[in-house]
mmCIF file of C-alpha atoms and ligand atoms in Angstrom:
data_model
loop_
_atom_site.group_PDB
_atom_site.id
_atom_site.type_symbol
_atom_site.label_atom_id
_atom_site.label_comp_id
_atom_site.label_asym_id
_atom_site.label_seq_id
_atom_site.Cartn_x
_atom_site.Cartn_y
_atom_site.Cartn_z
ATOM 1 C CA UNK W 62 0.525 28.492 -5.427
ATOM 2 C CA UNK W 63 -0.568 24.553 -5.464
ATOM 3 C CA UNK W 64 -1.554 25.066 -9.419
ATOM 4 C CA UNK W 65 2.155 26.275 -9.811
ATOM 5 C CA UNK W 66 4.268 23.985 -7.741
ATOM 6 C CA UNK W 67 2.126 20.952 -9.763
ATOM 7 C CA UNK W 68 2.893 22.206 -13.064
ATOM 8 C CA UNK W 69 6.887 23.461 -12.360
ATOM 9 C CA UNK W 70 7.127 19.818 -10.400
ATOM 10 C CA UNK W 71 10.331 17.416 -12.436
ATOM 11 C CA UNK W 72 10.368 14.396 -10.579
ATOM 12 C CA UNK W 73 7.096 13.605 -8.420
ATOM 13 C CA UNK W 74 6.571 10.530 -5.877
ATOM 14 C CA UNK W 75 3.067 9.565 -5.250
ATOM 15 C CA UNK W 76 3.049 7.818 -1.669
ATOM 16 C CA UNK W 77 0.092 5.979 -1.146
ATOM 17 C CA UNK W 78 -2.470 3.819 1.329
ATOM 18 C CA UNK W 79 -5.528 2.268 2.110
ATOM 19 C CA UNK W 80 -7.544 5.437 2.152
ATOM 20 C CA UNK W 81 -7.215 5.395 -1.774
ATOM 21 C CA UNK W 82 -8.329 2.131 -2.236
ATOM 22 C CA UNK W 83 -11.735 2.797 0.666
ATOM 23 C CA UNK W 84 -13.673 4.712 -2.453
ATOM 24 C CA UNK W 85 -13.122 0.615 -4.085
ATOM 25 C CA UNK W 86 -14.870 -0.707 -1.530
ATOM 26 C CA UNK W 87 -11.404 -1.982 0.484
ATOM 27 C CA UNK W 88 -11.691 -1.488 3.973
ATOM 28 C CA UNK W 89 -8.475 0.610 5.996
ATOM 29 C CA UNK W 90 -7.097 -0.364 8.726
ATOM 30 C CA UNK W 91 -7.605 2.247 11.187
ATOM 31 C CA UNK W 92 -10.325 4.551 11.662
ATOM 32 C CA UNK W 93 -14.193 3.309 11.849
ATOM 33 C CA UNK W 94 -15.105 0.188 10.444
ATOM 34 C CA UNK W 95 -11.429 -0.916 9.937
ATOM 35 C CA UNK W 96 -9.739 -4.189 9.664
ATOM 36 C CA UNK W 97 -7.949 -3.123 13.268
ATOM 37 C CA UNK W 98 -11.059 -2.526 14.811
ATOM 38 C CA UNK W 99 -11.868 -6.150 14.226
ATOM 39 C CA UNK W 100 -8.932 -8.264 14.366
ATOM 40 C CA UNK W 101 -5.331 -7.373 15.948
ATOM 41 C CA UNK W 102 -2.356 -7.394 13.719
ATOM 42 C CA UNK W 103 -0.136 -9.500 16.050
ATOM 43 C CA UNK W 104 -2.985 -11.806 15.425
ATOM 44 C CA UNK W 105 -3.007 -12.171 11.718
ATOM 45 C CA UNK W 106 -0.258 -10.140 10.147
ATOM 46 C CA UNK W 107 2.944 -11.911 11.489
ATOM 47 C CA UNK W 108 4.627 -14.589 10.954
ATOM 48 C CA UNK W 109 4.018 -15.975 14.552
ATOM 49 C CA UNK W 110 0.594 -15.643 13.519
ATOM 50 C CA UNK W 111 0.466 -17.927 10.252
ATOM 51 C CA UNK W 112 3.020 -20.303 12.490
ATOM 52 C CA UNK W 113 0.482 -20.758 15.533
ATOM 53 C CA UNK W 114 -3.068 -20.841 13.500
ATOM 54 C CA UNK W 115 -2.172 -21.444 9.131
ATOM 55 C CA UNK W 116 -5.776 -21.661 8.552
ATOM 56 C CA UNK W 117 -6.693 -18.446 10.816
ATOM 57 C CA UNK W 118 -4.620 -16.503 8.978
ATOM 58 C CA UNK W 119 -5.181 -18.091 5.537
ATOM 59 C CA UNK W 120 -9.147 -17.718 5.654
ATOM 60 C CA UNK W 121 -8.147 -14.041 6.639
ATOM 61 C CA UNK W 122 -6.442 -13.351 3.296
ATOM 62 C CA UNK W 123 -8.312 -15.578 1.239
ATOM 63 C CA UNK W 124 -11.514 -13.040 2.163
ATOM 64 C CA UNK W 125 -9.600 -10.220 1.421
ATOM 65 C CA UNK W 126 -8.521 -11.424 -1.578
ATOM 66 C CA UNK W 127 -11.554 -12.066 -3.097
ATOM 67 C CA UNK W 128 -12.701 -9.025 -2.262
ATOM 68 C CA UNK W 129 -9.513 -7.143 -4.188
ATOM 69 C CA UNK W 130 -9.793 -9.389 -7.038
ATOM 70 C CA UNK W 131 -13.911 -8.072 -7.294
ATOM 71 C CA UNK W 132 -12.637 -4.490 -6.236
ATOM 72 C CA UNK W 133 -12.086 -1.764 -9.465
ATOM 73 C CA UNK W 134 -10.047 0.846 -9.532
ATOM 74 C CA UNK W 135 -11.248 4.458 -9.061
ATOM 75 C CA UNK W 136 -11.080 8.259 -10.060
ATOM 76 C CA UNK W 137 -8.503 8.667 -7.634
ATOM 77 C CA UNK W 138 -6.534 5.450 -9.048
ATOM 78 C CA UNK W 139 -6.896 6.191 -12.890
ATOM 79 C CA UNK W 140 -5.911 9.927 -12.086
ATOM 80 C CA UNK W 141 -2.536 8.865 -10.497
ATOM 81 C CA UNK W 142 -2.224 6.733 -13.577
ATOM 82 C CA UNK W 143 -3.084 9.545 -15.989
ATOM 83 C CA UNK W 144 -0.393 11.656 -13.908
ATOM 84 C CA UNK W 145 2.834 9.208 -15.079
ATOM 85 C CA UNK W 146 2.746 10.815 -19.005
ATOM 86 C CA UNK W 147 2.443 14.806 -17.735
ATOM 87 C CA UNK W 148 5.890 14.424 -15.576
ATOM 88 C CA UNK W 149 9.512 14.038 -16.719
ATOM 89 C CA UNK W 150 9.701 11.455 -14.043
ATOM 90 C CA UNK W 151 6.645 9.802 -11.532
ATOM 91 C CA UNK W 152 6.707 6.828 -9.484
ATOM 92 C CA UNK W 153 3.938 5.635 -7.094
ATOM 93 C CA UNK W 154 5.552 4.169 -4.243
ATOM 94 C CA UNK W 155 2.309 1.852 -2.185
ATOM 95 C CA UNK W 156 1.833 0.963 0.933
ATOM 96 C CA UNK W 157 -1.007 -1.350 -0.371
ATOM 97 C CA UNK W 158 -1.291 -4.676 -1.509
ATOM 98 C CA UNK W 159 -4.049 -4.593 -3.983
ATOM 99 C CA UNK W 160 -2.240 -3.951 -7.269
ATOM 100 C CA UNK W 161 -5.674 -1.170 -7.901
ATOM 101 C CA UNK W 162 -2.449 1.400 -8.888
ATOM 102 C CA UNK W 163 -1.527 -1.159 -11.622
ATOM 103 C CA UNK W 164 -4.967 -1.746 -12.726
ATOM 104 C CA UNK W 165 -5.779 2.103 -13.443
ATOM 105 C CA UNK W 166 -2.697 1.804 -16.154
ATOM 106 C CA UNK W 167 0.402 3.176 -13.323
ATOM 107 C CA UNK W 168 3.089 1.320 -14.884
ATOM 108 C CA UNK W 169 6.096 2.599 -12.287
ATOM 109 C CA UNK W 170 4.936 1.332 -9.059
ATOM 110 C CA UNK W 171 7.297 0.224 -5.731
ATOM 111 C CA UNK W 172 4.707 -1.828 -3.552
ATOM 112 C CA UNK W 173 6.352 -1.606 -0.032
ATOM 113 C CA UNK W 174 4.769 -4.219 1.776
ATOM 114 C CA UNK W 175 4.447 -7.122 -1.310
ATOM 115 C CA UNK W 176 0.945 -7.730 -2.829
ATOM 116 C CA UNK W 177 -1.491 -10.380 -2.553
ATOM 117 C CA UNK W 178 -1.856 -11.190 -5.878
ATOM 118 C CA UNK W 179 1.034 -13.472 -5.621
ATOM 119 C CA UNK W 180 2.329 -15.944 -2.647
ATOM 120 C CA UNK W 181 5.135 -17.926 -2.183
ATOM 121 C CA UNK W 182 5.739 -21.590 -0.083
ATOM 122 C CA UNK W 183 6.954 -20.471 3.532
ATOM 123 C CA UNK W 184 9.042 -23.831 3.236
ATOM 124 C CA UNK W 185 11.003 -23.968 -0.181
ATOM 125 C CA UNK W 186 10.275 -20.210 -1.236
ATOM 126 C CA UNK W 187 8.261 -20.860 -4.229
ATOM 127 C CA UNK W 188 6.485 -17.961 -5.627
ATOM 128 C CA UNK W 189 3.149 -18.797 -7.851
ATOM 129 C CA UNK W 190 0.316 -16.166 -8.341
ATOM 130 C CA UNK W 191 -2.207 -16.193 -6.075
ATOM 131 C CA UNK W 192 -5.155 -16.478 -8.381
ATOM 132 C CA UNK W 193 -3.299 -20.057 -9.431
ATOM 133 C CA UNK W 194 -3.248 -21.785 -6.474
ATOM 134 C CA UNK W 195 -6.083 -24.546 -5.922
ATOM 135 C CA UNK W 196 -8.625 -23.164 -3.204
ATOM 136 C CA UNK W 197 -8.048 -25.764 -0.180
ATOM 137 C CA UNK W 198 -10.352 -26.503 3.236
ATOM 138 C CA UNK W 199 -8.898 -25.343 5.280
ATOM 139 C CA UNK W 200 -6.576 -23.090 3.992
ATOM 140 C CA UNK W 201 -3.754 -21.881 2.981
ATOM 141 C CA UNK W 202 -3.036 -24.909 0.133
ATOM 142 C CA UNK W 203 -0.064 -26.781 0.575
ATOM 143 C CA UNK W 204 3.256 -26.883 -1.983
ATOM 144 C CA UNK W 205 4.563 -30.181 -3.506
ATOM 145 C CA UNK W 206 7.207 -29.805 -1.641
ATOM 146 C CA UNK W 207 4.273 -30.037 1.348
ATOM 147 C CA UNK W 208 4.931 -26.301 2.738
ATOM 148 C CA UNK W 209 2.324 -23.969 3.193
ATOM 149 C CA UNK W 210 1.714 -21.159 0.988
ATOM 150 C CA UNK W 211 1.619 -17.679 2.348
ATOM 151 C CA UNK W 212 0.697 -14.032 0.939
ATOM 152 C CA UNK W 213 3.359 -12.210 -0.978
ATOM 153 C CA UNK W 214 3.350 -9.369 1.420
ATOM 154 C CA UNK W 215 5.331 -7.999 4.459
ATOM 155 C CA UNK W 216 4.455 -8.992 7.531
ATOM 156 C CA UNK W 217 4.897 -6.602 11.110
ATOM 157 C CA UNK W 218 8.594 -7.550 12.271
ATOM 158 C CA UNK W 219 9.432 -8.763 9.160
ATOM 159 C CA UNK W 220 11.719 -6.801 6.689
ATOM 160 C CA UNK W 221 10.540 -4.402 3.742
ATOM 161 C CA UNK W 222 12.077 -5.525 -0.228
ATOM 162 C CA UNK W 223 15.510 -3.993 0.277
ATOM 163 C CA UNK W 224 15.764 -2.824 -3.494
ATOM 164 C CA UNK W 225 12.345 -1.697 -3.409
ATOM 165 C CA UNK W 226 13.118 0.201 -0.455
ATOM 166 C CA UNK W 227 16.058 1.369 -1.274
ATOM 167 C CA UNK W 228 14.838 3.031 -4.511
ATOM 168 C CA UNK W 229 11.899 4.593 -3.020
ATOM 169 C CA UNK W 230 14.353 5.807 -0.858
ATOM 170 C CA UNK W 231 16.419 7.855 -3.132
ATOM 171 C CA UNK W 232 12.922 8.577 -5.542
ATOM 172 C CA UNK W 233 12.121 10.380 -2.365
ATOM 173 C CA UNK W 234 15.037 12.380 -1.999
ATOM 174 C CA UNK W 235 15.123 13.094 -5.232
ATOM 175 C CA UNK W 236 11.486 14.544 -5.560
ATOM 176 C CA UNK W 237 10.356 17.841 -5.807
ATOM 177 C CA UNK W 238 6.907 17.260 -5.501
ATOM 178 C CA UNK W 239 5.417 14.097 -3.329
ATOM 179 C CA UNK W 240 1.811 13.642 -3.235
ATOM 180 C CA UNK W 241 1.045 11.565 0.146
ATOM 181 C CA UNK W 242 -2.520 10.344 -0.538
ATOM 182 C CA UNK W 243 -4.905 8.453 1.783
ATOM 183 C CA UNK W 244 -2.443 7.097 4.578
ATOM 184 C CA UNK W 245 -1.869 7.438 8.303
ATOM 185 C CA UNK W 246 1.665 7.674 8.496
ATOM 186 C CA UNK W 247 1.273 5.657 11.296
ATOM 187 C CA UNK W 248 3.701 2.022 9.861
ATOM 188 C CA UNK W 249 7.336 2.260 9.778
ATOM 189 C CA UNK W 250 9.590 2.784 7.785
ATOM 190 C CA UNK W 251 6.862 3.633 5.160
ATOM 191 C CA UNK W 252 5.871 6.346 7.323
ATOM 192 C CA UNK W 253 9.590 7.956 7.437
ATOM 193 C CA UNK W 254 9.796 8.472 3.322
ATOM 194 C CA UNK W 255 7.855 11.737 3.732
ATOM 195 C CA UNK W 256 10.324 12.811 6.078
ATOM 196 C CA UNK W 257 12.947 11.737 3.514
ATOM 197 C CA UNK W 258 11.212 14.290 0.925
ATOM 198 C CA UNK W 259 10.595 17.170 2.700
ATOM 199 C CA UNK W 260 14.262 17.124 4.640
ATOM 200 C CA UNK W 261 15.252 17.145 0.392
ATOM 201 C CA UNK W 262 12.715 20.587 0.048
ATOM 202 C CA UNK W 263 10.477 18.719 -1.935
ATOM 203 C CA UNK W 264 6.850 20.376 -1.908
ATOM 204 C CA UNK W 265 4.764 17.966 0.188
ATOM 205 C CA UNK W 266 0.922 17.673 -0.844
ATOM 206 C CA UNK W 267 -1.112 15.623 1.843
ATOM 207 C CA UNK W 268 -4.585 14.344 0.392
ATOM 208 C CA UNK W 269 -6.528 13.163 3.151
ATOM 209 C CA UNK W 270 -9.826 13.090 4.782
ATOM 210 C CA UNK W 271 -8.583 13.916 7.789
ATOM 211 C CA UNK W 272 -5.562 15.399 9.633
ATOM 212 C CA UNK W 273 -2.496 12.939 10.320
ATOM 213 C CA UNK W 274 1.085 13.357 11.832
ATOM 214 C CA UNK W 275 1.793 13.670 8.007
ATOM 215 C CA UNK W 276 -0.256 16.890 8.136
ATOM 216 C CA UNK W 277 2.632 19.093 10.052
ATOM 217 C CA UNK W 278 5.356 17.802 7.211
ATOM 218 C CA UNK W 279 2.707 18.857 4.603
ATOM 219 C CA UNK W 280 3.010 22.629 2.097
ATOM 220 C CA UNK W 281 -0.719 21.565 1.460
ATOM 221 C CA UNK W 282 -3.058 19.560 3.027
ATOM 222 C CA UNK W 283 -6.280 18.708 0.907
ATOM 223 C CA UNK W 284 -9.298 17.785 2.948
ATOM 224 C CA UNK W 285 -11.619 15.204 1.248
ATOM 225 C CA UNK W 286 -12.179 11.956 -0.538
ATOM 226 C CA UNK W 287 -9.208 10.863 -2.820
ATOM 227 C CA UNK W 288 -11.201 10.163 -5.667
ATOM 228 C CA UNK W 289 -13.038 13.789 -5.869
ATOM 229 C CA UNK W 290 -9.650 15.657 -4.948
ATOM 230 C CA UNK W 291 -6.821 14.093 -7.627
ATOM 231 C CA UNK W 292 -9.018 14.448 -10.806
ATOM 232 C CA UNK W 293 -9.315 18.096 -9.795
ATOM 233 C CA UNK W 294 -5.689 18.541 -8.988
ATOM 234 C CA UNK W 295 -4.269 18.572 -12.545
HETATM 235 C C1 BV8 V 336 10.084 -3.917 10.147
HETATM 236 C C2 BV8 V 336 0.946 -5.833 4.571
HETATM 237 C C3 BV8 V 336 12.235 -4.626 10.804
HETATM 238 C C4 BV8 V 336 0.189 -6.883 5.294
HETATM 239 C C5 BV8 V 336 1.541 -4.109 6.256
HETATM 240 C C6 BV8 V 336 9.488 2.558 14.269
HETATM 241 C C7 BV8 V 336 8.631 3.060 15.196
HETATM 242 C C8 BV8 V 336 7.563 2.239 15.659
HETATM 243 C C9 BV8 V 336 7.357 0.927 15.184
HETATM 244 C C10 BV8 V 336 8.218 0.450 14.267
HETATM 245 C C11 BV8 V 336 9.287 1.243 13.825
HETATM 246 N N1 BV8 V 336 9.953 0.506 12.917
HETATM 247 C C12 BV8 V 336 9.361 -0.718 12.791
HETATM 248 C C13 BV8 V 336 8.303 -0.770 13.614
HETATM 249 C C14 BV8 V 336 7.414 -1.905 13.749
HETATM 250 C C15 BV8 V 336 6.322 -1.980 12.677
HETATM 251 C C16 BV8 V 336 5.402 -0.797 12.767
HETATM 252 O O1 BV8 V 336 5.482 0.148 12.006
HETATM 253 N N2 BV8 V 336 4.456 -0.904 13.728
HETATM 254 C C17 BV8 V 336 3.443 0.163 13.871
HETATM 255 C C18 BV8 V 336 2.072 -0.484 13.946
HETATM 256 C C19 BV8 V 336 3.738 1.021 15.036
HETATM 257 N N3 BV8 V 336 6.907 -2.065 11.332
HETATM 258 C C20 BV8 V 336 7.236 -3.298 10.863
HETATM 259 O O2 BV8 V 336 7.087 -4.335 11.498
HETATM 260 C C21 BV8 V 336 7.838 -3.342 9.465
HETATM 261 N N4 BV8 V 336 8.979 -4.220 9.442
HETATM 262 O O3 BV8 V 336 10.197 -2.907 10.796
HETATM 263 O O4 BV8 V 336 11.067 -4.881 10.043
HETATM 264 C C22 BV8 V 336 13.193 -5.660 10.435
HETATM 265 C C23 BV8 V 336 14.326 -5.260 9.798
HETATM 266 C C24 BV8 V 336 15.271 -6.229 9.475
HETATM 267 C C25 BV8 V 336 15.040 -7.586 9.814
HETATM 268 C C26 BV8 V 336 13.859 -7.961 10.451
HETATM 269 C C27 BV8 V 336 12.904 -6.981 10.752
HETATM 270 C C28 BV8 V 336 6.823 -3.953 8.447
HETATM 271 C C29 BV8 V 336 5.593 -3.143 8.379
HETATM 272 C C30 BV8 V 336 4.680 -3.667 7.231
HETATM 273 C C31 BV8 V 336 3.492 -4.426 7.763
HETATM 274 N N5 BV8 V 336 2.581 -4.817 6.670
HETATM 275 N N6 BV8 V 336 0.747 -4.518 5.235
HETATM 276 C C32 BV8 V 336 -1.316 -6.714 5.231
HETATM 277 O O5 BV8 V 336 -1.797 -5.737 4.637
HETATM 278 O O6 BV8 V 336 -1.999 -7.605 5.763
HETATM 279 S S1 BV8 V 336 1.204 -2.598 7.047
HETATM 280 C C33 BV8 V 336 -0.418 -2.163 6.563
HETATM 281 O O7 BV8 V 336 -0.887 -1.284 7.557
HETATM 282 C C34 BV8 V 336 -0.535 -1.400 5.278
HETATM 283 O O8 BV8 V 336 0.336 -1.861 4.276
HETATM 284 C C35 BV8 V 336 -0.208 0.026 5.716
HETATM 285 O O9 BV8 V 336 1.180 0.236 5.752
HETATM 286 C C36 BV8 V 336 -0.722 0.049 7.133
HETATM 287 C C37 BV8 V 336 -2.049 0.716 7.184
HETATM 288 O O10 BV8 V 336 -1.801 2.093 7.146
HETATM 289 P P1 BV8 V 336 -2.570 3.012 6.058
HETATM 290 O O11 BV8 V 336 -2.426 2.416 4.710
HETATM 291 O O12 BV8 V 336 -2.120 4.388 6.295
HETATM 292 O O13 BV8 V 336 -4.125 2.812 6.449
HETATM 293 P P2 BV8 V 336 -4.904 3.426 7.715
HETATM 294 O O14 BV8 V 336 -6.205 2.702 7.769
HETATM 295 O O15 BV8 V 336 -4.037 3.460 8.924
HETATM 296 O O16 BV8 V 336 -5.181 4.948 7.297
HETATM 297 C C38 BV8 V 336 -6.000 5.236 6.188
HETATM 298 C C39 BV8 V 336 -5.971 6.748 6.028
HETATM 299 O O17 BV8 V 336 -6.710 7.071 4.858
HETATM 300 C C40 BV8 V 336 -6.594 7.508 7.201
HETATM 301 O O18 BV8 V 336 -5.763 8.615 7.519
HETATM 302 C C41 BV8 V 336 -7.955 7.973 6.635
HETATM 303 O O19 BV8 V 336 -8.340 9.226 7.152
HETATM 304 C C42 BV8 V 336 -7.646 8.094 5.156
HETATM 305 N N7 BV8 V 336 -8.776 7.872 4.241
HETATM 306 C C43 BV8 V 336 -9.775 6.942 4.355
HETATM 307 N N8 BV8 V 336 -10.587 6.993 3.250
HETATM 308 C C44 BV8 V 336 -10.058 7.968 2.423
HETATM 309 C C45 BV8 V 336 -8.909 8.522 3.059
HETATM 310 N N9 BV8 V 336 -8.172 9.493 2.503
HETATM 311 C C46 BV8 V 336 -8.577 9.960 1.273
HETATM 312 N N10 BV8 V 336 -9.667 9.460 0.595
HETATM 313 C C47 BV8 V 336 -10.426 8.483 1.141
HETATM 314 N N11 BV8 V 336 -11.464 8.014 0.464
HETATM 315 ZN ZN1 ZN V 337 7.437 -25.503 -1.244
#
């Protein structure tokens, strides 16, 4: 049943989050050992945040940016990637901001919430790559025009990319097969494109260690590591 609905599938959505990138060494966010367990979002991932403590919230991103830049992609990551040339049409639409889809060769790829790999001056809007900008004590370094940088990604309260939103949108209308790999479904309105797909009929495959609120939207739900589960899958 799986086998067929795979190789009938047209147009296929691949709608992913931290859980993929865990087998690279990334931490989630929920769960054991995740980045919520330590620190509290309000804290660090909102504008107020970066407004009342700058260096707080820049030392926060600088760590996890060094560790993405020293992450590599995985099985899980270079299967997606392998997936793009066996389907009329595949896009991976991310949750995540470490640009490991991109680096395992995925070449169609809407990143929801931004990436690290580039920031932009909260002042005049600038936008420079990430791996460019000066390291500075404390941080986040400063703009010529004397703002502070801050991460290229989308902060809680603050809006998603329209267009990219708007495309993965109708992508997962449009689907007939959408592959929800390695998230919670617990961020919004990420969360809601699965109920986009499956209110459209599309088959919905959940990979996932463990049960989510995805699970009850789900035709399949695959129990286990991403990496061991999408190499197998096609
Ligand atoms: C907005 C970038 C409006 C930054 C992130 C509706 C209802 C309730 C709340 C809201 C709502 N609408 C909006 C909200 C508020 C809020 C929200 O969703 N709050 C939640 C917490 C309730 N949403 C927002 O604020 C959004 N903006 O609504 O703006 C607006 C509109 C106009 C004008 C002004 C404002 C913005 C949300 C984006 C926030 N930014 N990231 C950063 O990373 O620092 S969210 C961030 O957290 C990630 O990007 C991701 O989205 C989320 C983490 O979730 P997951 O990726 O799923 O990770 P998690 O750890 O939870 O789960 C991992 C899963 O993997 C687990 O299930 C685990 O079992 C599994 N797993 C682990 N290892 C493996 C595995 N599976 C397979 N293999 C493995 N190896
Ligand atoms: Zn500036």
């Amino acid at each position: 049943m799986l086998r067929e609905t795979i190789v009938a599938a047209r147009r296929v959505v691949v709608f992913t989050g931290a859980g993929i990138s865990q087998e690279s060494g990334l931490g989630t966010f929920r769960g054991p050992g995740g980045l919520w367990e330590r620190f509290r979002p309000e804290d660090l991932a909102t504008p107020e945040a970066f407004a009342r403590d700058p260096a707080l919230v820049g030392r926060w991103y600088a760590e996890r940016f060094a560790a993405m830049r020293a992450a590599q992609p995985n099985a899980g990551h270079r299967a997606i990637a392998r997936w793009e040339a066996l389907f009329p049409s595949m896009v991976v639409v991310t949750q995540n901001i470490d640009r490991l889809h991109q680096r395992a060769g995925s070449r169609d790829v809407l990143e929801l919430h931004g990436t690290l790999w580039l920031s932009r001056c909260a002042r005049c809007g600038r936008q420079v790559p990430t791996d460019a900008l000066p390291p500075a004590d404390p941080p986040p370094p400063r703009c010529a025009c004397g703002g502070l940088f801050r991460p290229g990604v989308v902060w809680f309260g603050e809006p998603l990319p329209a267009a990219v939103f708007a495309r993965a949108e109708r992508e997962s209308a449009a689907a007939d097969l959408f592959v929800v790999v390695g998230t919670s479904g617990s961020v919004w309105p990420a969360a809601g494109l699965v109920e986009v797909a499956a209110r459209a009929g599309a088959a919905i495959v959940e990979v996932n260690r463990e049960a989510t609120p995805l699970s009850a939207l789900a035709t399949e739900s695959l129990r286990g590591a991403a990496g061991e589960i999408l190499p197998l899958l096609l």
